[in-house]
């Protein structure tokens, strides 16, 4: 943003640390996926922040993944309408199955505060798309599904009688010889300490 202040001291250190952690490879993967899914990509020389800031591309992504996910996409240049788009996208992808912990805050994108988190959210949306059986291009690994095991009572009872050697052992393992000797520490008993305190007053 044009009116973004210059950070000094600790703030400057934190911004430098955040910039150093930014993963351009993840950004490239996310932008390639976004283009494949929505057929939209940043213009030549346009930053990811500028491309996504108005929220329209994100709303189009949500609507591509699930019809009607975002009811109304604002095309206004007014800041609050653009932030409304971003918020609508975040609500839509939360309903789609993206964990809240993977979401960015609206200001992270709108004010260019934490674009790394924006990229992480796009990857989380890609994983959720696979879990929801989206038939288009994929981004990232599919989220693992729960794999419950159900054992009959007979199987559970049979497990109680497993010979101990099959369950593992610690033959030969001990702590013998690990200590070089006792540490001699002069320790007063509780009563001796009380007596010493009472006599010292």
PDB file of C-alpha atoms in Angstrom:
ATOM      1  CA  UNK A   1       0.000   0.000   0.000  1.00  0.00           C
ATOM      2  CA  UNK A   2       1.162   3.529  -0.677  1.00  0.00           C
ATOM      3  CA  UNK A   3       0.627   4.639   2.920  1.00  0.00           C
ATOM      4  CA  UNK A   4       2.359   1.658   4.513  1.00  0.00           C
ATOM      5  CA  UNK A   5       4.760   2.885   7.182  1.00  0.00           C
ATOM      6  CA  UNK A   6       8.445   2.046   7.322  1.00  0.00           C
ATOM      7  CA  UNK A   7       9.205  -0.248  10.228  1.00  0.00           C
ATOM      8  CA  UNK A   8      12.047   0.383  12.656  1.00  0.00           C
ATOM      9  CA  UNK A   9      13.668  -1.609  15.437  1.00  0.00           C
ATOM     10  CA  UNK A  10      11.864  -4.778  16.457  1.00  0.00           C
ATOM     11  CA  UNK A  11       9.139  -4.257  13.832  1.00  0.00           C
ATOM     12  CA  UNK A  12      11.781  -4.078  11.106  1.00  0.00           C
ATOM     13  CA  UNK A  13      13.407  -7.250  12.430  1.00  0.00           C
ATOM     14  CA  UNK A  14      10.058  -9.070  12.430  1.00  0.00           C
ATOM     15  CA  UNK A  15       9.255  -7.936   8.883  1.00  0.00           C
ATOM     16  CA  UNK A  16      12.698  -9.038   7.698  1.00  0.00           C
ATOM     17  CA  UNK A  17      12.207 -12.425   9.357  1.00  0.00           C
ATOM     18  CA  UNK A  18       8.770 -12.802   7.741  1.00  0.00           C
ATOM     19  CA  UNK A  19      10.191 -11.850   4.332  1.00  0.00           C
ATOM     20  CA  UNK A  20      13.013 -14.383   4.730  1.00  0.00           C
ATOM     21  CA  UNK A  21      10.482 -17.163   5.441  1.00  0.00           C
ATOM     22  CA  UNK A  22       8.344 -16.361   2.391  1.00  0.00           C
ATOM     23  CA  UNK A  23       8.359 -19.345   0.039  1.00  0.00           C
ATOM     24  CA  UNK A  24       8.298 -18.256  -3.605  1.00  0.00           C
ATOM     25  CA  UNK A  25       8.053 -21.885  -4.768  1.00  0.00           C
ATOM     26  CA  UNK A  26       4.794 -22.334  -2.817  1.00  0.00           C
ATOM     27  CA  UNK A  27       3.559 -19.043  -4.262  1.00  0.00           C
ATOM     28  CA  UNK A  28       4.336 -20.214  -7.812  1.00  0.00           C
ATOM     29  CA  UNK A  29       2.496 -23.514  -7.229  1.00  0.00           C
ATOM     30  CA  UNK A  30      -0.528 -21.688  -5.811  1.00  0.00           C
ATOM     31  CA  UNK A  31      -0.632 -19.190  -8.698  1.00  0.00           C
ATOM     32  CA  UNK A  32      -0.306 -21.966 -11.293  1.00  0.00           C
ATOM     33  CA  UNK A  33      -3.187 -23.852  -9.647  1.00  0.00           C
ATOM     34  CA  UNK A  34      -5.292 -20.695  -9.410  1.00  0.00           C
ATOM     35  CA  UNK A  35      -4.755 -20.052 -13.124  1.00  0.00           C
ATOM     36  CA  UNK A  36      -5.611 -23.662 -13.997  1.00  0.00           C
ATOM     37  CA  UNK A  37      -8.822 -23.571 -11.943  1.00  0.00           C
ATOM     38  CA  UNK A  38     -10.108 -20.027 -12.604  1.00  0.00           C
ATOM     39  CA  UNK A  39      -8.254 -19.144 -15.831  1.00  0.00           C
ATOM     40  CA  UNK A  40      -7.072 -15.948 -14.123  1.00  0.00           C
ATOM     41  CA  UNK A  41      -3.476 -14.968 -13.410  1.00  0.00           C
ATOM     42  CA  UNK A  42      -1.548 -11.840 -12.425  1.00  0.00           C
ATOM     43  CA  UNK A  43      -0.806  -9.375 -15.209  1.00  0.00           C
ATOM     44  CA  UNK A  44       2.815  -8.859 -16.220  1.00  0.00           C
ATOM     45  CA  UNK A  45       4.608  -7.170 -13.311  1.00  0.00           C
ATOM     46  CA  UNK A  46       1.585  -7.440 -10.995  1.00  0.00           C
ATOM     47  CA  UNK A  47       2.320  -8.787  -7.515  1.00  0.00           C
ATOM     48  CA  UNK A  48       0.268 -11.562  -5.948  1.00  0.00           C
ATOM     49  CA  UNK A  49      -0.978  -9.028  -3.402  1.00  0.00           C
ATOM     50  CA  UNK A  50      -2.242  -6.678  -6.130  1.00  0.00           C
ATOM     51  CA  UNK A  51      -3.789  -9.598  -8.016  1.00  0.00           C
ATOM     52  CA  UNK A  52      -5.745 -10.955  -5.049  1.00  0.00           C
ATOM     53  CA  UNK A  53      -6.358  -7.764  -3.049  1.00  0.00           C
ATOM     54  CA  UNK A  54      -9.892  -7.000  -4.289  1.00  0.00           C
ATOM     55  CA  UNK A  55     -11.036 -10.550  -3.441  1.00  0.00           C
ATOM     56  CA  UNK A  56     -12.755 -11.132  -6.786  1.00  0.00           C
ATOM     57  CA  UNK A  57     -10.347 -13.855  -7.929  1.00  0.00           C
ATOM     58  CA  UNK A  58     -10.706 -15.611  -4.576  1.00  0.00           C
ATOM     59  CA  UNK A  59     -14.508 -15.481  -4.774  1.00  0.00           C
ATOM     60  CA  UNK A  60     -14.341 -16.887  -8.322  1.00  0.00           C
ATOM     61  CA  UNK A  61     -12.135 -19.694  -6.992  1.00  0.00           C
ATOM     62  CA  UNK A  62     -14.647 -20.513  -4.248  1.00  0.00           C
ATOM     63  CA  UNK A  63     -17.512 -20.514  -6.769  1.00  0.00           C
ATOM     64  CA  UNK A  64     -15.546 -22.752  -9.157  1.00  0.00           C
ATOM     65  CA  UNK A  65     -14.921 -25.292  -6.402  1.00  0.00           C
ATOM     66  CA  UNK A  66     -18.544 -25.189  -5.224  1.00  0.00           C
ATOM     67  CA  UNK A  67     -21.342 -23.504  -7.154  1.00  0.00           C
ATOM     68  CA  UNK A  68     -22.902 -20.642  -5.229  1.00  0.00           C
ATOM     69  CA  UNK A  69     -20.318 -20.675  -2.441  1.00  0.00           C
ATOM     70  CA  UNK A  70     -20.114 -16.867  -2.613  1.00  0.00           C
ATOM     71  CA  UNK A  71     -23.524 -15.403  -3.397  1.00  0.00           C
ATOM     72  CA  UNK A  72     -22.389 -11.932  -4.415  1.00  0.00           C
ATOM     73  CA  UNK A  73     -18.992 -10.846  -5.741  1.00  0.00           C
ATOM     74  CA  UNK A  74     -18.471  -7.088  -5.384  1.00  0.00           C
ATOM     75  CA  UNK A  75     -16.779  -5.375  -8.323  1.00  0.00           C
ATOM     76  CA  UNK A  76     -16.542  -2.011  -6.570  1.00  0.00           C
ATOM     77  CA  UNK A  77     -13.150  -0.390  -5.981  1.00  0.00           C
ATOM     78  CA  UNK A  78     -14.242   0.711  -2.496  1.00  0.00           C
ATOM     79  CA  UNK A  79     -12.046  -0.759   0.241  1.00  0.00           C
ATOM     80  CA  UNK A  80     -14.849  -2.120   2.405  1.00  0.00           C
ATOM     81  CA  UNK A  81     -16.412  -3.903  -0.586  1.00  0.00           C
ATOM     82  CA  UNK A  82     -13.084  -5.516  -1.437  1.00  0.00           C
ATOM     83  CA  UNK A  83     -12.640  -6.614   2.187  1.00  0.00           C
ATOM     84  CA  UNK A  84     -16.181  -7.983   2.069  1.00  0.00           C
ATOM     85  CA  UNK A  85     -15.143 -10.151  -0.906  1.00  0.00           C
ATOM     86  CA  UNK A  86     -12.133 -11.456   1.018  1.00  0.00           C
ATOM     87  CA  UNK A  87     -14.295 -12.220   4.042  1.00  0.00           C
ATOM     88  CA  UNK A  88     -16.884 -13.981   1.844  1.00  0.00           C
ATOM     89  CA  UNK A  89     -14.098 -16.149   0.413  1.00  0.00           C
ATOM     90  CA  UNK A  90     -12.854 -17.040   3.912  1.00  0.00           C
ATOM     91  CA  UNK A  91     -16.373 -18.000   5.022  1.00  0.00           C
ATOM     92  CA  UNK A  92     -16.903 -20.076   1.867  1.00  0.00           C
ATOM     93  CA  UNK A  93     -13.671 -22.055   2.213  1.00  0.00           C
ATOM     94  CA  UNK A  94     -14.318 -22.639   5.920  1.00  0.00           C
ATOM     95  CA  UNK A  95     -17.674 -24.168   4.970  1.00  0.00           C
ATOM     96  CA  UNK A  96     -15.827 -26.132   2.247  1.00  0.00           C
ATOM     97  CA  UNK A  97     -13.634 -27.800   4.874  1.00  0.00           C
ATOM     98  CA  UNK A  98     -10.498 -25.661   5.219  1.00  0.00           C
ATOM     99  CA  UNK A  99      -9.369 -25.686   8.879  1.00  0.00           C
ATOM    100  CA  UNK A 100      -9.618 -22.295  10.592  1.00  0.00           C
ATOM    101  CA  UNK A 101      -5.950 -22.601  11.613  1.00  0.00           C
ATOM    102  CA  UNK A 102      -4.962 -22.489   7.917  1.00  0.00           C
ATOM    103  CA  UNK A 103      -6.861 -19.281   7.127  1.00  0.00           C
ATOM    104  CA  UNK A 104      -5.356 -15.828   6.749  1.00  0.00           C
ATOM    105  CA  UNK A 105      -6.911 -12.726   8.295  1.00  0.00           C
ATOM    106  CA  UNK A 106      -8.512 -10.220   5.926  1.00  0.00           C
ATOM    107  CA  UNK A 107      -5.817  -7.618   6.700  1.00  0.00           C
ATOM    108  CA  UNK A 108      -3.075 -10.147   5.899  1.00  0.00           C
ATOM    109  CA  UNK A 109      -4.106  -9.843   2.263  1.00  0.00           C
ATOM    110  CA  UNK A 110      -5.770  -6.445   2.010  1.00  0.00           C
ATOM    111  CA  UNK A 111      -2.977  -4.534   3.754  1.00  0.00           C
ATOM    112  CA  UNK A 112      -0.185  -6.854   2.558  1.00  0.00           C
ATOM    113  CA  UNK A 113       0.605  -7.840   6.154  1.00  0.00           C
ATOM    114  CA  UNK A 114       1.284 -11.564   5.722  1.00  0.00           C
ATOM    115  CA  UNK A 115       1.210 -12.859   2.156  1.00  0.00           C
ATOM    116  CA  UNK A 116       2.890 -16.067   3.291  1.00  0.00           C
ATOM    117  CA  UNK A 117      -0.271 -16.965   5.201  1.00  0.00           C
ATOM    118  CA  UNK A 118      -2.367 -16.155   2.119  1.00  0.00           C
ATOM    119  CA  UNK A 119      -0.324 -18.681   0.112  1.00  0.00           C
ATOM    120  CA  UNK A 120      -0.697 -21.249   2.917  1.00  0.00           C
ATOM    121  CA  UNK A 121      -4.473 -20.744   2.790  1.00  0.00           C
ATOM    122  CA  UNK A 122      -4.512 -21.340  -0.972  1.00  0.00           C
ATOM    123  CA  UNK A 123      -2.654 -24.619  -0.443  1.00  0.00           C
ATOM    124  CA  UNK A 124      -5.161 -25.581   2.266  1.00  0.00           C
ATOM    125  CA  UNK A 125      -7.992 -24.841  -0.187  1.00  0.00           C
ATOM    126  CA  UNK A 126      -6.239 -27.102  -2.706  1.00  0.00           C
ATOM    127  CA  UNK A 127      -6.107 -29.944  -0.176  1.00  0.00           C
ATOM    128  CA  UNK A 128      -9.769 -29.434   0.736  1.00  0.00           C
ATOM    129  CA  UNK A 129     -10.681 -29.524  -2.970  1.00  0.00           C
ATOM    130  CA  UNK A 130      -9.108 -32.972  -3.279  1.00  0.00           C
ATOM    131  CA  UNK A 131     -10.905 -34.191  -0.172  1.00  0.00           C
ATOM    132  CA  UNK A 132     -14.189 -32.938  -1.661  1.00  0.00           C
ATOM    133  CA  UNK A 133     -13.431 -34.827  -4.912  1.00  0.00           C
ATOM    134  CA  UNK A 134     -12.959 -31.728  -7.078  1.00  0.00           C
ATOM    135  CA  UNK A 135     -12.443 -33.007 -10.631  1.00  0.00           C
ATOM    136  CA  UNK A 136     -10.132 -30.196 -11.753  1.00  0.00           C
ATOM    137  CA  UNK A 137      -6.407 -29.585 -11.197  1.00  0.00           C
ATOM    138  CA  UNK A 138      -4.939 -30.415  -7.787  1.00  0.00           C
ATOM    139  CA  UNK A 139      -2.672 -28.514  -5.417  1.00  0.00           C
ATOM    140  CA  UNK A 140      -0.712 -30.218  -2.656  1.00  0.00           C
ATOM    141  CA  UNK A 141      -1.228 -33.560  -0.998  1.00  0.00           C
ATOM    142  CA  UNK A 142      -4.656 -34.963  -0.263  1.00  0.00           C
ATOM    143  CA  UNK A 143      -5.763 -34.740   3.365  1.00  0.00           C
ATOM    144  CA  UNK A 144      -5.526 -38.111   5.099  1.00  0.00           C
ATOM    145  CA  UNK A 145      -8.820 -39.694   6.012  1.00  0.00           C
ATOM    146  CA  UNK A 146      -9.696 -41.409   9.253  1.00  0.00           C
ATOM    147  CA  UNK A 147      -8.954 -45.137   9.182  1.00  0.00           C
ATOM    148  CA  UNK A 148     -10.732 -46.690  12.132  1.00  0.00           C
ATOM    149  CA  UNK A 149     -10.136 -50.303  13.087  1.00  0.00           C
ATOM    150  CA  UNK A 150     -12.947 -52.309  14.631  1.00  0.00           C
ATOM    151  CA  UNK A 151     -11.973 -55.444  16.501  1.00  0.00           C
ATOM    152  CA  UNK A 152     -14.408 -58.079  17.694  1.00  0.00           C
ATOM    153  CA  UNK A 153     -14.492 -58.981  21.372  1.00  0.00           C
ATOM    154  CA  UNK A 154     -12.931 -62.335  20.438  1.00  0.00           C
ATOM    155  CA  UNK A 155      -9.949 -60.568  18.821  1.00  0.00           C
ATOM    156  CA  UNK A 156      -9.545 -58.265  21.826  1.00  0.00           C
ATOM    157  CA  UNK A 157      -9.595 -61.241  24.200  1.00  0.00           C
ATOM    158  CA  UNK A 158      -7.046 -63.120  22.061  1.00  0.00           C
ATOM    159  CA  UNK A 159      -4.715 -60.125  22.338  1.00  0.00           C
ATOM    160  CA  UNK A 160      -4.653 -60.466  26.122  1.00  0.00           C
ATOM    161  CA  UNK A 161      -2.960 -63.849  25.815  1.00  0.00           C
ATOM    162  CA  UNK A 162      -0.151 -62.823  23.461  1.00  0.00           C
ATOM    163  CA  UNK A 163       3.141 -64.238  24.765  1.00  0.00           C
ATOM    164  CA  UNK A 164       5.209 -61.469  26.299  1.00  0.00           C
ATOM    165  CA  UNK A 165       8.222 -62.082  24.024  1.00  0.00           C
ATOM    166  CA  UNK A 166       6.067 -61.193  20.992  1.00  0.00           C
ATOM    167  CA  UNK A 167       5.096 -57.902  22.602  1.00  0.00           C
ATOM    168  CA  UNK A 168       8.757 -56.962  22.987  1.00  0.00           C
ATOM    169  CA  UNK A 169      11.174 -57.035  25.889  1.00  0.00           C
ATOM    170  CA  UNK A 170      13.992 -55.146  27.458  1.00  0.00           C
ATOM    171  CA  UNK A 171      16.319 -58.081  28.024  1.00  0.00           C
ATOM    172  CA  UNK A 172      19.628 -56.903  29.278  1.00  0.00           C
ATOM    173  CA  UNK A 173      18.515 -53.303  29.609  1.00  0.00           C
ATOM    174  CA  UNK A 174      19.141 -51.717  32.976  1.00  0.00           C
ATOM    175  CA  UNK A 175      20.522 -48.555  34.469  1.00  0.00           C
ATOM    176  CA  UNK A 176      23.160 -50.407  36.432  1.00  0.00           C
ATOM    177  CA  UNK A 177      26.496 -48.660  36.235  1.00  0.00           C
ATOM    178  CA  UNK A 178      25.088 -45.472  34.737  1.00  0.00           C
ATOM    179  CA  UNK A 179      25.851 -43.468  37.854  1.00  0.00           C
ATOM    180  CA  UNK A 180      29.374 -42.955  39.145  1.00  0.00           C
ATOM    181  CA  UNK A 181      28.383 -42.878  42.774  1.00  0.00           C
ATOM    182  CA  UNK A 182      26.343 -41.074  45.361  1.00  0.00           C
ATOM    183  CA  UNK A 183      26.384 -37.343  45.631  1.00  0.00           C
ATOM    184  CA  UNK A 184      27.008 -36.322  49.196  1.00  0.00           C
ATOM    185  CA  UNK A 185      24.693 -33.464  49.986  1.00  0.00           C
ATOM    186  CA  UNK A 186      24.278 -32.106  53.478  1.00  0.00           C
ATOM    187  CA  UNK A 187      20.506 -32.196  53.929  1.00  0.00           C
ATOM    188  CA  UNK A 188      18.800 -30.963  57.050  1.00  0.00           C
ATOM    189  CA  UNK A 189      15.581 -32.605  58.021  1.00  0.00           C
ATOM    190  CA  UNK A 190      12.457 -30.520  58.205  1.00  0.00           C
ATOM    191  CA  UNK A 191      12.585 -30.330  61.992  1.00  0.00           C
ATOM    192  CA  UNK A 192      16.248 -29.324  62.013  1.00  0.00           C
ATOM    193  CA  UNK A 193      15.491 -26.523  59.553  1.00  0.00           C
ATOM    194  CA  UNK A 194      12.645 -25.256  61.729  1.00  0.00           C
ATOM    195  CA  UNK A 195      14.850 -25.371  64.794  1.00  0.00           C
ATOM    196  CA  UNK A 196      17.604 -23.489  62.966  1.00  0.00           C
ATOM    197  CA  UNK A 197      15.148 -20.793  61.883  1.00  0.00           C
ATOM    198  CA  UNK A 198      13.652 -20.431  65.341  1.00  0.00           C
ATOM    199  CA  UNK A 199      17.076 -20.098  66.936  1.00  0.00           C
ATOM    200  CA  UNK A 200      18.273 -17.602  64.343  1.00  0.00           C
ATOM    201  CA  UNK A 201      15.600 -14.976  65.087  1.00  0.00           C
TER     202      UNK A 201
END
